[in-house]
mmCIF file of C-alpha atoms in Angstrom:
data_model
loop_
_atom_site.group_PDB
_atom_site.id
_atom_site.type_symbol
_atom_site.label_atom_id
_atom_site.label_comp_id
_atom_site.label_asym_id
_atom_site.label_seq_id
_atom_site.Cartn_x
_atom_site.Cartn_y
_atom_site.Cartn_z
ATOM 1 C CA MET B 32 -0.296 148.196 93.092
ATOM 2 C CA GLN B 33 -0.955 146.576 89.751
ATOM 3 C CA GLN B 34 -4.031 147.638 87.841
ATOM 4 C CA TYR B 35 -6.636 145.311 86.341
ATOM 5 C CA GLU B 36 -6.191 146.651 82.847
ATOM 6 C CA ASP B 37 -2.467 145.902 83.003
ATOM 7 C CA LEU B 38 -2.950 142.232 83.838
ATOM 8 C CA GLY B 39 -4.118 141.059 80.412
ATOM 9 C CA SER B 40 -2.902 143.022 77.447
ATOM 10 C CA MET B 41 -3.473 142.179 73.809
ATOM 11 C CA ALA B 42 -0.514 141.578 71.506
ATOM 12 C CA SER B 43 0.258 145.029 70.195
ATOM 13 C CA GLY B 44 2.929 147.358 68.832
ATOM 14 C CA SER B 45 5.177 146.004 66.102
ATOM 15 C CA GLU B 46 4.598 142.363 67.135
ATOM 16 C CA THR B 47 2.211 140.552 64.769
ATOM 17 C CA VAL B 48 -0.183 137.800 65.857
ATOM 18 C CA GLU B 49 1.978 135.189 64.132
ATOM 19 C CA GLN B 50 5.124 136.455 65.867
ATOM 20 C CA SER B 51 3.333 136.351 69.193
ATOM 21 C CA LEU B 52 2.227 132.754 68.554
ATOM 22 C CA LEU B 53 5.745 131.694 67.561
ATOM 23 C CA ALA B 54 7.484 133.548 70.405
ATOM 24 C CA GLU B 55 9.465 131.405 72.862
ATOM 25 C CA ASP B 56 8.249 133.073 76.054
ATOM 26 C CA GLY B 57 7.742 129.999 78.235
ATOM 27 C CA ARG B 58 4.032 130.638 78.791
ATOM 28 C CA SER B 59 1.433 127.898 78.525
ATOM 29 C CA ARG B 60 -1.103 128.578 75.789
ATOM 30 C CA LEU B 61 -4.840 128.118 76.207
ATOM 31 C CA LEU B 62 -6.624 127.916 72.848
ATOM 32 C CA LEU B 63 -10.181 129.184 73.334
ATOM 33 C CA LEU B 64 -12.354 127.682 70.600
ATOM 34 C CA GLY B 65 -16.022 127.173 69.826
ATOM 35 C CA ALA B 66 -18.896 128.091 67.551
ATOM 36 C CA LYS B 67 -20.086 131.658 67.016
ATOM 37 C CA ARG B 68 -21.896 133.215 69.991
ATOM 38 C CA SER B 69 -20.942 130.286 72.227
ATOM 39 C CA GLY B 70 -19.669 132.644 74.941
ATOM 40 C CA LYS B 71 -15.876 132.326 74.583
ATOM 41 C CA THR B 72 -15.044 136.014 74.808
ATOM 42 C CA SER B 73 -17.544 136.538 77.637
ATOM 43 C CA ILE B 74 -15.771 133.838 79.653
ATOM 44 C CA LEU B 75 -12.394 135.462 79.041
ATOM 45 C CA GLN B 76 -13.667 138.896 80.065
ATOM 46 C CA VAL B 77 -15.467 137.703 83.213
ATOM 47 C CA VAL B 78 -12.691 135.456 84.540
ATOM 48 C CA PHE B 79 -9.571 137.428 83.656
ATOM 49 C CA GLN B 80 -10.706 141.004 82.981
ATOM 50 C CA LYS B 81 -13.244 141.319 85.860
ATOM 51 C CA MET B 82 -16.129 142.319 83.608
ATOM 52 C CA SER B 83 -19.619 142.016 85.065
ATOM 53 C CA PRO B 84 -21.535 139.099 83.497
ATOM 54 C CA HIS B 85 -24.368 141.429 82.511
ATOM 55 C CA GLU B 86 -21.968 143.678 80.581
ATOM 56 C CA THR B 87 -20.973 140.794 78.303
ATOM 57 C CA LEU B 88 -24.339 141.118 76.542
ATOM 58 C CA PHE B 89 -22.887 144.140 74.733
ATOM 59 C CA LEU B 90 -19.649 142.493 73.549
ATOM 60 C CA ASP B 91 -19.041 142.366 69.805
ATOM 61 C CA PRO B 92 -18.367 138.974 68.181
ATOM 62 C CA THR B 93 -14.705 137.985 67.868
ATOM 63 C CA ASN B 94 -13.693 138.395 64.210
ATOM 64 C CA THR B 95 -9.904 138.069 64.495
ATOM 65 C CA LEU B 96 -7.399 136.160 66.602
ATOM 66 C CA GLU B 97 -7.033 137.954 69.934
ATOM 67 C CA ILE B 98 -4.138 137.130 72.241
ATOM 68 C CA THR B 99 -4.242 137.976 75.944
ATOM 69 C CA ASP B 100 -1.179 137.667 78.188
ATOM 70 C CA ILE B 101 -2.055 136.765 81.777
ATOM 71 C CA SER B 102 0.699 137.452 84.325
ATOM 72 C CA ASN B 103 -1.164 137.700 87.592
ATOM 73 C CA ASN B 104 1.535 136.069 89.734
ATOM 74 C CA ALA B 105 4.435 133.618 89.633
ATOM 75 C CA PHE B 106 2.220 130.590 88.952
ATOM 76 C CA VAL B 107 -0.523 131.985 86.702
ATOM 77 C CA GLN B 108 1.461 132.716 83.533
ATOM 78 C CA LEU B 109 -0.675 132.152 80.436
ATOM 79 C CA LYS B 110 -1.157 133.232 76.874
ATOM 80 C CA ILE B 111 -4.857 132.867 76.003
ATOM 81 C CA ILE B 112 -5.723 132.839 72.295
ATOM 82 C CA ASP B 113 -9.362 133.677 71.572
ATOM 83 C CA PHE B 114 -10.350 132.370 68.129
ATOM 84 C CA PRO B 115 -13.262 133.604 66.027
ATOM 85 C CA GLY B 116 -16.261 131.267 66.099
ATOM 86 C CA GLY B 117 -15.851 128.277 63.777
ATOM 87 C CA TYR B 118 -12.225 129.212 63.011
ATOM 88 C CA ASP B 119 -10.741 127.508 59.933
ATOM 89 C CA PHE B 120 -7.179 126.304 60.528
ATOM 90 C CA SER B 121 -5.784 126.709 57.023
ATOM 91 C CA GLU B 122 -2.181 127.790 57.706
ATOM 92 C CA LYS B 123 0.032 124.834 58.619
ATOM 93 C CA LYS B 124 2.706 127.083 60.160
ATOM 94 C CA ILE B 125 0.232 128.456 62.688
ATOM 95 C CA VAL B 126 -1.209 124.967 63.351
ATOM 96 C CA ASP B 127 2.253 123.630 64.230
ATOM 97 C CA ALA B 128 3.002 126.698 66.345
ATOM 98 C CA LEU B 129 -0.226 126.209 68.299
ATOM 99 C CA PHE B 130 -0.395 122.468 68.839
ATOM 100 C CA LYS B 131 3.270 121.423 69.138
ATOM 101 C CA ARG B 132 3.931 123.652 72.146
ATOM 102 C CA ASP B 133 2.823 123.561 75.761
ATOM 103 C CA SER B 134 -0.800 124.186 74.852
ATOM 104 C CA ALA B 135 -4.284 123.089 75.842
ATOM 105 C CA ILE B 136 -7.593 123.405 74.025
ATOM 106 C CA VAL B 137 -10.628 124.861 75.780
ATOM 107 C CA PHE B 138 -13.653 124.218 73.562
ATOM 108 C CA VAL B 139 -16.871 126.043 74.445
ATOM 109 C CA ILE B 140 -20.258 124.701 73.351
ATOM 110 C CA ASP B 141 -23.505 126.569 74.000
ATOM 111 C CA GLN B 142 -25.953 124.056 75.449
ATOM 112 C CA GLN B 143 -28.872 126.483 74.912
ATOM 113 C CA ASP B 144 -28.400 126.619 71.145
ATOM 114 C CA GLY B 145 -29.994 123.272 70.317
ATOM 115 C CA GLN B 146 -30.300 123.861 66.557
ATOM 116 C CA ASP B 147 -26.530 124.310 66.144
ATOM 117 C CA ASP B 148 -25.406 121.377 68.298
ATOM 118 C CA LEU B 149 -24.441 119.344 65.248
ATOM 119 C CA ALA B 150 -22.403 122.176 63.713
ATOM 120 C CA ALA B 151 -20.588 122.803 67.020
ATOM 121 C CA ILE B 152 -19.792 119.102 67.443
ATOM 122 C CA GLU B 153 -18.512 118.917 63.854
ATOM 123 C CA HIS B 154 -16.248 121.890 64.546
ATOM 124 C CA PHE B 155 -15.006 120.167 67.722
ATOM 125 C CA LEU B 156 -14.208 117.022 65.717
ATOM 126 C CA ASP B 157 -12.285 119.062 63.137
ATOM 127 C CA VAL B 158 -10.211 120.631 65.909
ATOM 128 C CA ALA B 159 -9.685 117.273 67.674
ATOM 129 C CA ARG B 160 -8.521 115.615 64.421
ATOM 130 C CA LEU B 161 -6.085 118.414 63.694
ATOM 131 C CA ALA B 162 -4.730 118.615 67.234
ATOM 132 C CA HIS B 163 -4.390 114.842 67.610
ATOM 133 C CA GLY B 164 -2.493 114.629 64.312
ATOM 134 C CA VAL B 165 0.069 117.186 65.494
ATOM 135 C CA ASN B 166 0.226 116.431 69.228
ATOM 136 C CA PRO B 167 -1.627 113.311 70.522
ATOM 137 C CA LYS B 168 -0.918 114.328 74.150
ATOM 138 C CA LEU B 169 -2.648 117.708 73.863
ATOM 139 C CA ALA B 170 -5.132 118.266 76.708
ATOM 140 C CA ILE B 171 -8.704 119.127 75.681
ATOM 141 C CA ASP B 172 -11.310 120.578 78.035
ATOM 142 C CA VAL B 173 -14.923 121.027 76.904
ATOM 143 C CA LEU B 174 -17.057 123.676 78.578
ATOM 144 C CA ILE B 175 -20.758 122.892 78.200
ATOM 145 C CA HIS B 176 -21.662 126.501 78.711
ATOM 146 C CA LYS B 177 -24.640 128.688 79.660
ATOM 147 C CA VAL B 178 -25.866 126.193 82.243
ATOM 148 C CA GLU B 179 -27.811 128.756 84.233
ATOM 149 C CA ALA B 180 -29.867 127.822 87.302
ATOM 150 C CA GLU B 181 -33.549 127.961 86.402
ATOM 151 C CA ALA B 182 -36.824 126.363 87.468
ATOM 152 C CA ASP B 183 -36.847 122.733 88.596
ATOM 153 C CA SER B 184 -38.730 121.683 85.466
ATOM 154 C CA TYR B 185 -35.889 123.092 83.390
ATOM 155 C CA HIS B 186 -33.249 121.006 85.177
ATOM 156 C CA ASP B 187 -34.591 117.701 83.859
ATOM 157 C CA ASP B 188 -34.378 118.993 80.302
ATOM 158 C CA LEU B 189 -30.939 120.494 80.992
ATOM 159 C CA ASN B 190 -29.551 117.204 82.284
ATOM 160 C CA GLU B 191 -30.872 115.437 79.210
ATOM 161 C CA ARG B 192 -29.291 118.011 76.893
ATOM 162 C CA VAL B 193 -25.934 117.815 78.641
ATOM 163 C CA ARG B 194 -25.997 114.019 78.508
ATOM 164 C CA HIS B 195 -26.911 114.172 74.808
ATOM 165 C CA ILE B 196 -24.020 116.550 73.964
ATOM 166 C CA ARG B 197 -21.449 114.451 75.816
ATOM 167 C CA GLN B 198 -22.716 111.231 74.319
ATOM 168 C CA ARG B 199 -22.666 112.611 70.765
ATOM 169 C CA MET B 200 -19.123 113.938 71.165
ATOM 170 C CA MET B 201 -17.742 110.692 72.563
ATOM 171 C CA GLU B 202 -19.535 108.576 69.931
ATOM 172 C CA HIS B 203 -18.019 110.641 67.123
ATOM 173 C CA LEU B 204 -14.558 110.405 68.674
ATOM 174 C CA ARG B 205 -14.873 106.600 68.839
ATOM 175 C CA GLU B 206 -16.101 106.449 65.240
ATOM 176 C CA GLU B 207 -13.101 108.524 64.155
ATOM 177 C CA ARG B 208 -10.835 106.249 66.258
ATOM 178 C CA LEU B 209 -9.273 109.275 67.890
ATOM 179 C CA ASN B 210 -7.531 108.559 71.176
ATOM 180 C CA VAL B 211 -8.867 111.790 72.673
ATOM 181 C CA HIS B 212 -10.299 111.958 76.192
ATOM 182 C CA PRO B 213 -11.747 115.420 76.802
ATOM 183 C CA THR B 214 -12.607 116.654 80.283
ATOM 184 C CA PHE B 215 -16.148 118.056 80.511
ATOM 185 C CA HIS B 216 -17.211 120.987 82.691
ATOM 186 C CA LEU B 217 -20.677 122.505 83.177
ATOM 187 C CA THR B 218 -20.266 126.273 83.354
ATOM 188 C CA SER B 219 -22.032 129.621 83.589
ATOM 189 C CA ILE B 220 -20.622 133.132 83.899
ATOM 190 C CA TYR B 221 -23.421 133.948 86.365
ATOM 191 C CA ASP B 222 -22.078 131.732 89.158
ATOM 192 C CA HIS B 223 -18.857 130.186 90.445
ATOM 193 C CA THR B 224 -18.833 127.218 88.025
ATOM 194 C CA ILE B 225 -16.769 129.011 85.366
ATOM 195 C CA PHE B 226 -14.114 129.919 87.949
ATOM 196 C CA GLU B 227 -13.940 126.340 89.250
ATOM 197 C CA ALA B 228 -13.632 125.008 85.701
ATOM 198 C CA PHE B 229 -10.806 127.386 84.818
ATOM 199 C CA SER B 230 -9.114 126.593 88.127
ATOM 200 C CA LYS B 231 -8.869 122.933 87.111
ATOM 201 C CA ILE B 232 -7.750 123.864 83.590
ATOM 202 C CA VAL B 233 -5.016 126.221 84.784
ATOM 203 C CA GLN B 234 -3.765 123.757 87.424
ATOM 204 C CA LYS B 235 -2.758 121.362 84.634
ATOM 205 C CA ARG B 236 -0.390 124.056 83.303
ATOM 206 C CA ILE B 237 1.424 124.583 86.636
ATOM 207 C CA PRO B 238 4.583 122.416 86.980
ATOM 208 C CA GLN B 239 4.653 122.817 90.781
ATOM 209 C CA MET B 240 1.051 121.683 91.207
ATOM 210 C CA SER B 241 1.926 118.466 93.084
ATOM 211 C CA GLN B 242 4.283 120.284 95.480
ATOM 212 C CA LEU B 243 1.667 122.931 96.244
ATOM 213 C CA GLU B 244 -0.936 120.235 96.858
ATOM 214 C CA ASN B 245 1.431 118.392 99.228
ATOM 215 C CA LEU B 246 2.109 121.588 101.153
ATOM 216 C CA LEU B 247 -1.610 122.281 101.518
ATOM 217 C CA SER B 248 -2.316 118.680 102.550
ATOM 218 C CA GLY B 249 0.369 118.961 105.229
ATOM 219 C CA LEU B 250 -1.245 122.139 106.504
ATOM 220 C CA VAL B 251 -4.670 120.466 106.589
ATOM 221 C CA ASN B 252 -3.430 117.354 108.376
ATOM 222 C CA ASN B 253 -1.394 119.187 111.032
ATOM 223 C CA CYS B 254 -3.527 122.250 111.766
ATOM 224 C CA ARG B 255 -7.087 120.874 111.931
ATOM 225 C CA VAL B 256 -7.982 122.665 108.702
ATOM 226 C CA GLU B 257 -11.093 121.426 106.886
ATOM 227 C CA LYS B 258 -10.132 122.788 103.460
ATOM 228 C CA ALA B 259 -7.283 124.934 102.113
ATOM 229 C CA TYR B 260 -6.815 126.788 98.825
ATOM 230 C CA VAL B 261 -4.184 128.957 97.200
ATOM 231 C CA PHE B 262 -6.036 131.603 95.191
ATOM 232 C CA ASP B 263 -5.021 133.923 92.412
ATOM 233 C CA VAL B 264 -6.402 137.122 93.935
ATOM 234 C CA ILE B 265 -7.017 138.854 90.599
ATOM 235 C CA SER B 266 -9.107 136.192 88.844
ATOM 236 C CA LYS B 267 -10.276 134.228 91.942
ATOM 237 C CA ILE B 268 -9.321 130.909 90.352
ATOM 238 C CA TYR B 269 -7.610 128.591 92.787
ATOM 239 C CA VAL B 270 -4.071 127.641 91.855
ATOM 240 C CA ALA B 271 -4.021 124.611 94.150
ATOM 241 C CA THR B 272 -5.991 122.867 96.879
ATOM 242 C CA ASP B 273 -5.340 120.020 99.277
ATOM 243 C CA SER B 274 -6.065 116.367 98.469
ATOM 244 C CA ASN B 275 -9.344 116.441 100.422
ATOM 245 C CA ASP B 276 -12.238 115.729 98.031
ATOM 246 C CA LEU B 277 -14.500 118.381 99.578
ATOM 247 C CA ASP B 278 -15.198 120.879 96.768
ATOM 248 C CA ARG B 279 -18.301 122.558 98.137
ATOM 249 C CA PHE B 280 -16.304 125.231 99.986
ATOM 250 C CA TYR B 281 -14.829 126.961 96.922
ATOM 251 C CA GLU B 282 -17.485 129.666 96.683
ATOM 252 C CA LEU B 283 -17.309 130.432 100.410
ATOM 253 C CA CYS B 284 -13.508 130.696 100.384
ATOM 254 C CA SER B 285 -13.418 132.821 97.229
ATOM 255 C CA ASP B 286 -15.903 135.225 98.825
ATOM 256 C CA ALA B 287 -13.327 135.828 101.563
ATOM 257 C CA ILE B 288 -11.090 137.465 98.938
ATOM 258 C CA ASP B 289 -13.906 139.854 97.996
ATOM 259 C CA VAL B 290 -14.392 140.755 101.652
ATOM 260 C CA VAL B 291 -10.684 141.551 102.119
ATOM 261 C CA ILE B 292 -10.450 143.566 98.892
ATOM 262 C CA ASP B 293 -13.677 145.496 99.555
ATOM 263 C CA VAL B 294 -12.742 146.382 103.120
ATOM 264 C CA SER B 295 -9.212 147.291 102.024
ATOM 265 C CA ARG B 296 -10.626 149.640 99.402
ATOM 266 C CA ILE B 297 -12.449 151.524 102.150
ATOM 267 C CA TYR B 298 -9.452 151.892 104.466
ATOM 268 C CA SER B 299 -6.585 151.755 101.957
ATOM 269 C CA THR B 300 -4.370 154.828 101.585
ATOM 270 C CA SER B 301 -3.565 153.971 97.949
ATOM 271 C CA GLY B 302 -5.723 156.860 96.815
ATOM 272 C CA ASP B 303 -3.161 159.205 98.432
ATOM 273 C CA LYS B 304 -0.256 157.692 96.482
ATOM 274 C CA LYS B 305 0.954 159.174 93.244
ATOM 275 C CA ASN B 306 2.563 157.722 90.156
ATOM 276 C CA GLU B 307 5.618 159.079 88.349
ATOM 277 C CA SER B 308 3.568 161.751 86.590
ATOM 278 C CA GLY B 309 2.228 163.012 89.917
ATOM 279 C CA LYS B 310 -1.340 161.818 89.366
ATOM 280 C CA ALA B 311 -3.212 160.042 92.134
ATOM 281 C CA ILE B 312 -3.580 156.276 91.743
ATOM 282 C CA GLU B 313 -7.200 155.389 92.419
ATOM 283 C CA SER B 314 -9.237 153.459 89.870
ATOM 284 C CA GLY B 315 -8.392 149.849 89.081
ATOM 285 C CA VAL B 316 -5.885 149.397 91.910
ATOM 286 C CA VAL B 317 -6.148 146.143 93.823
ATOM 287 C CA PRO B 318 -5.412 146.911 97.497
ATOM 288 C CA TYR B 319 -3.561 143.685 98.261
ATOM 289 C CA ASP B 320 -0.020 143.445 99.642
ATOM 290 C CA ALA B 321 2.196 141.576 102.105
ATOM 291 C CA LYS B 322 0.142 142.823 105.066
ATOM 292 C CA SER B 323 -3.202 141.633 103.674
ATOM 293 C CA GLY B 324 -5.019 139.076 105.803
ATOM 294 C CA ALA B 325 -8.245 138.354 107.607
ATOM 295 C CA VAL B 326 -9.937 136.130 110.169
ATOM 296 C CA ILE B 327 -13.671 135.789 109.456
ATOM 297 C CA ARG B 328 -15.839 134.077 112.064
ATOM 298 C CA MET B 329 -19.159 132.731 110.823
ATOM 299 C CA GLU B 330 -22.387 131.745 112.556
ATOM 300 C CA ASN B 331 -22.052 128.075 111.566
ATOM 301 C CA ASN B 332 -19.059 127.630 113.909
ATOM 302 C CA TYR B 333 -16.503 127.930 111.089
ATOM 303 C CA VAL B 334 -13.591 130.356 110.748
ATOM 304 C CA LEU B 335 -11.981 131.543 107.502
ATOM 305 C CA HIS B 336 -8.299 132.464 107.630
ATOM 306 C CA LEU B 337 -6.836 134.442 104.713
ATOM 307 C CA ARG B 338 -3.107 135.180 104.458
ATOM 308 C CA GLU B 339 -0.979 136.709 101.728
ATOM 309 C CA VAL B 340 1.638 134.188 100.560
ATOM 310 C CA ASP B 341 3.083 135.978 97.527
ATOM 311 C CA SER B 342 2.282 138.752 95.074
ATOM 312 C CA TYR B 343 -1.453 138.390 94.335
ATOM 313 C CA LEU B 344 -1.544 134.904 95.865
ATOM 314 C CA ALA B 345 -3.668 134.174 98.931
ATOM 315 C CA LEU B 346 -3.885 131.179 101.234
ATOM 316 C CA VAL B 347 -7.483 130.653 102.385
ATOM 317 C CA CYS B 348 -8.210 128.037 105.047
ATOM 318 C CA LEU B 349 -11.556 126.905 106.430
ATOM 319 C CA MET B 350 -11.459 125.687 110.038
ATOM 320 C CA ARG B 351 -13.894 124.860 112.813
ATOM 321 C CA GLN B 352 -13.830 127.162 115.808
ATOM 322 C CA ASP B 353 -11.885 125.383 118.526
ATOM 323 C CA PRO B 354 -10.496 127.060 121.663
ATOM 324 C CA LYS B 355 -7.851 124.322 121.896
ATOM 325 C CA ILE B 356 -6.124 125.492 118.691
ATOM 326 C CA ASN B 357 -2.753 127.099 119.394
ATOM 327 C CA THR B 358 -2.959 130.398 117.512
ATOM 328 C CA GLY B 359 0.791 130.993 117.703
ATOM 329 C CA LEU B 360 1.569 127.589 116.236
ATOM 330 C CA LEU B 361 -1.016 128.174 113.500
ATOM 331 C CA GLU B 362 0.626 131.476 112.534
ATOM 332 C CA TYR B 363 4.030 129.760 112.555
ATOM 333 C CA ASN B 364 2.759 127.121 110.123
ATOM 334 C CA PHE B 365 1.290 129.826 107.882
ATOM 335 C CA ALA B 366 4.737 131.465 107.841
ATOM 336 C CA CYS B 367 6.375 128.118 106.965
ATOM 337 C CA PHE B 368 3.908 127.659 104.128
ATOM 338 C CA LYS B 369 4.627 131.141 102.797
ATOM 339 C CA LYS B 370 8.376 130.478 102.877
ATOM 340 C CA ALA B 371 7.929 127.157 101.052
ATOM 341 C CA VAL B 372 5.857 128.857 98.324
ATOM 342 C CA ALA B 373 8.598 131.472 97.906
ATOM 343 C CA GLU B 374 11.136 128.680 97.357
ATOM 344 C CA LEU B 375 8.905 127.008 94.784
ATOM 345 C CA LYS B 376 8.578 130.343 93.025
ATOM 346 C CA ALA B 377 12.362 130.787 92.996
ATOM 347 C CA ARG B 378 12.797 127.418 91.303
ATOM 348 C CA ARG B 379 10.193 128.173 88.625
ATOM 349 C CA PRO B 380 11.667 129.527 85.368
ATOM 350 C CA LEU B 381 10.064 132.893 84.672
ATOM 351 C CA PRO B 382 8.270 133.086 81.288
ATOM 352 C CA ILE B 383 10.442 135.838 79.812
ATOM 353 C CA ARG B 384 13.569 135.631 77.660
ATOM 354 C CA ALA B 385 16.673 134.599 79.604
ATOM 355 C CA LYS B 386 20.305 135.549 78.963
ATOM 356 C CA ARG B 387 23.570 134.046 80.138
ATOM 357 C CA VAL B 388 25.805 136.098 82.444
ATOM 358 C CA GLY B 389 29.001 134.291 83.372
ATOM 359 C CA GLY B 390 28.110 131.086 85.190
ATOM 360 C CA SER B 391 24.530 132.030 85.941
ATOM 361 C CA THR B 392 21.261 132.758 84.170
ATOM 362 C CA VAL B 393 19.496 136.076 84.705
ATOM 363 C CA THR B 394 15.782 136.007 83.974
ATOM 364 C CA SER B 395 13.835 139.246 83.980
ATOM 365 C CA GLY B 396 10.125 139.342 84.680
ATOM 366 C CA ALA B 397 7.348 141.598 85.916
ATOM 367 C CA GLY B 398 8.617 141.495 89.473
ATOM 368 C CA GLY B 399 12.289 142.209 88.693
ATOM 369 C CA SER B 400 15.191 139.804 88.016
ATOM 370 C CA THR B 401 15.943 136.401 89.501
ATOM 371 C CA THR B 402 19.422 134.874 89.285
ATOM 372 C CA VAL B 403 19.680 131.087 89.310
ATOM 373 C CA SER B 404 23.059 129.352 89.429
ATOM 374 C CA ALA B 405 23.987 127.050 86.566
ATOM 375 C CA SER B 406 23.933 124.061 88.900
ATOM 376 C CA GLY B 407 20.368 124.825 90.009
ATOM 377 C CA THR B 408 18.808 125.838 93.298
ATOM 378 C CA ALA B 409 19.013 123.583 96.350
ATOM 379 C CA THR B 410 15.682 122.199 97.529
ATOM 380 C CA THR B 411 14.713 123.058 101.100
ATOM 381 C CA GLU B 412 11.734 121.339 102.653
ATOM 382 C CA GLN B 413 9.633 123.358 105.100
ATOM 383 C CA LYS B 414 8.382 121.261 107.950
ATOM 384 C CA ILE B 415 4.858 122.152 109.074
ATOM 385 C CA ARG B 416 4.376 121.347 112.724
#
């Protein structure tokens, strides 16, 4: 089993930050920017390092560039660059390395810090100008952060503040004549909104997103499924969902992962296993493997099905209880879906250096080596019945 602390490691050893930024590793880069104390590092720690939201109160401010490699599974392959608050882009070499590649900007603005709204918006405009000048197609997502649920009287003021921030940003972009169209998200580390926001951000960096969505839509249409997700088990962001517009089931489906992991921790035998040094493997291990799965029946006449589809990837489906459903056919379709995901994974170039060997390319990654012929891999369509 892979440990949490191994899933996101900072650039270290002899590799400098600049070398890490310039490295051709095939990973998409997320540039995490914002004003000081806006909550950037807290977001990173909660979503990808599994830190409790309350523990983030004790985090030190980010004073240097910090690079985190995320390699949770075959589809979530990211390099997240956490910038100090109000970072000044003064080195052109680093600017080109950041913005000319497969990158996206995630700008965090603290909606609670009303006195510094203007400074944060000015910093956003500086970043937007710079990014647009280097790469006009660069995606920009704005997280209007620290939108915590409070009293009803607070919500009216909150809505006004959010509207004011968005309006000011868009007005400044129009005045600057920048053809930039940021996507806005309202987020908080104390609920599921930050995970939903990062799900939508990460999905834009997945080349096979449309194929995964088509597979899920086929499963929904043919198996009487209300909603289906493919989750990254480690971070609980969803890699893909079907084309159904129902988004209110995310929190319920993500909770199914917690149930499976928590129950597996109780009955797992991983604590009896030993590593190469002979020490027991206990803390930090995620008890999730090819046999992981669950059927959870709820009082509201719904059933949650969870199935492992690949390393640290889970298919979660929400269905109504119906005695007419053919369980065998449902399991067959789950197996077809899993096989189709494996084929998509095989066609995805792994984000590690590749070398030529005869007439084929050998690419080594965290899960071993994959050999792809020079002519490419044939596409096989899985038919869901």
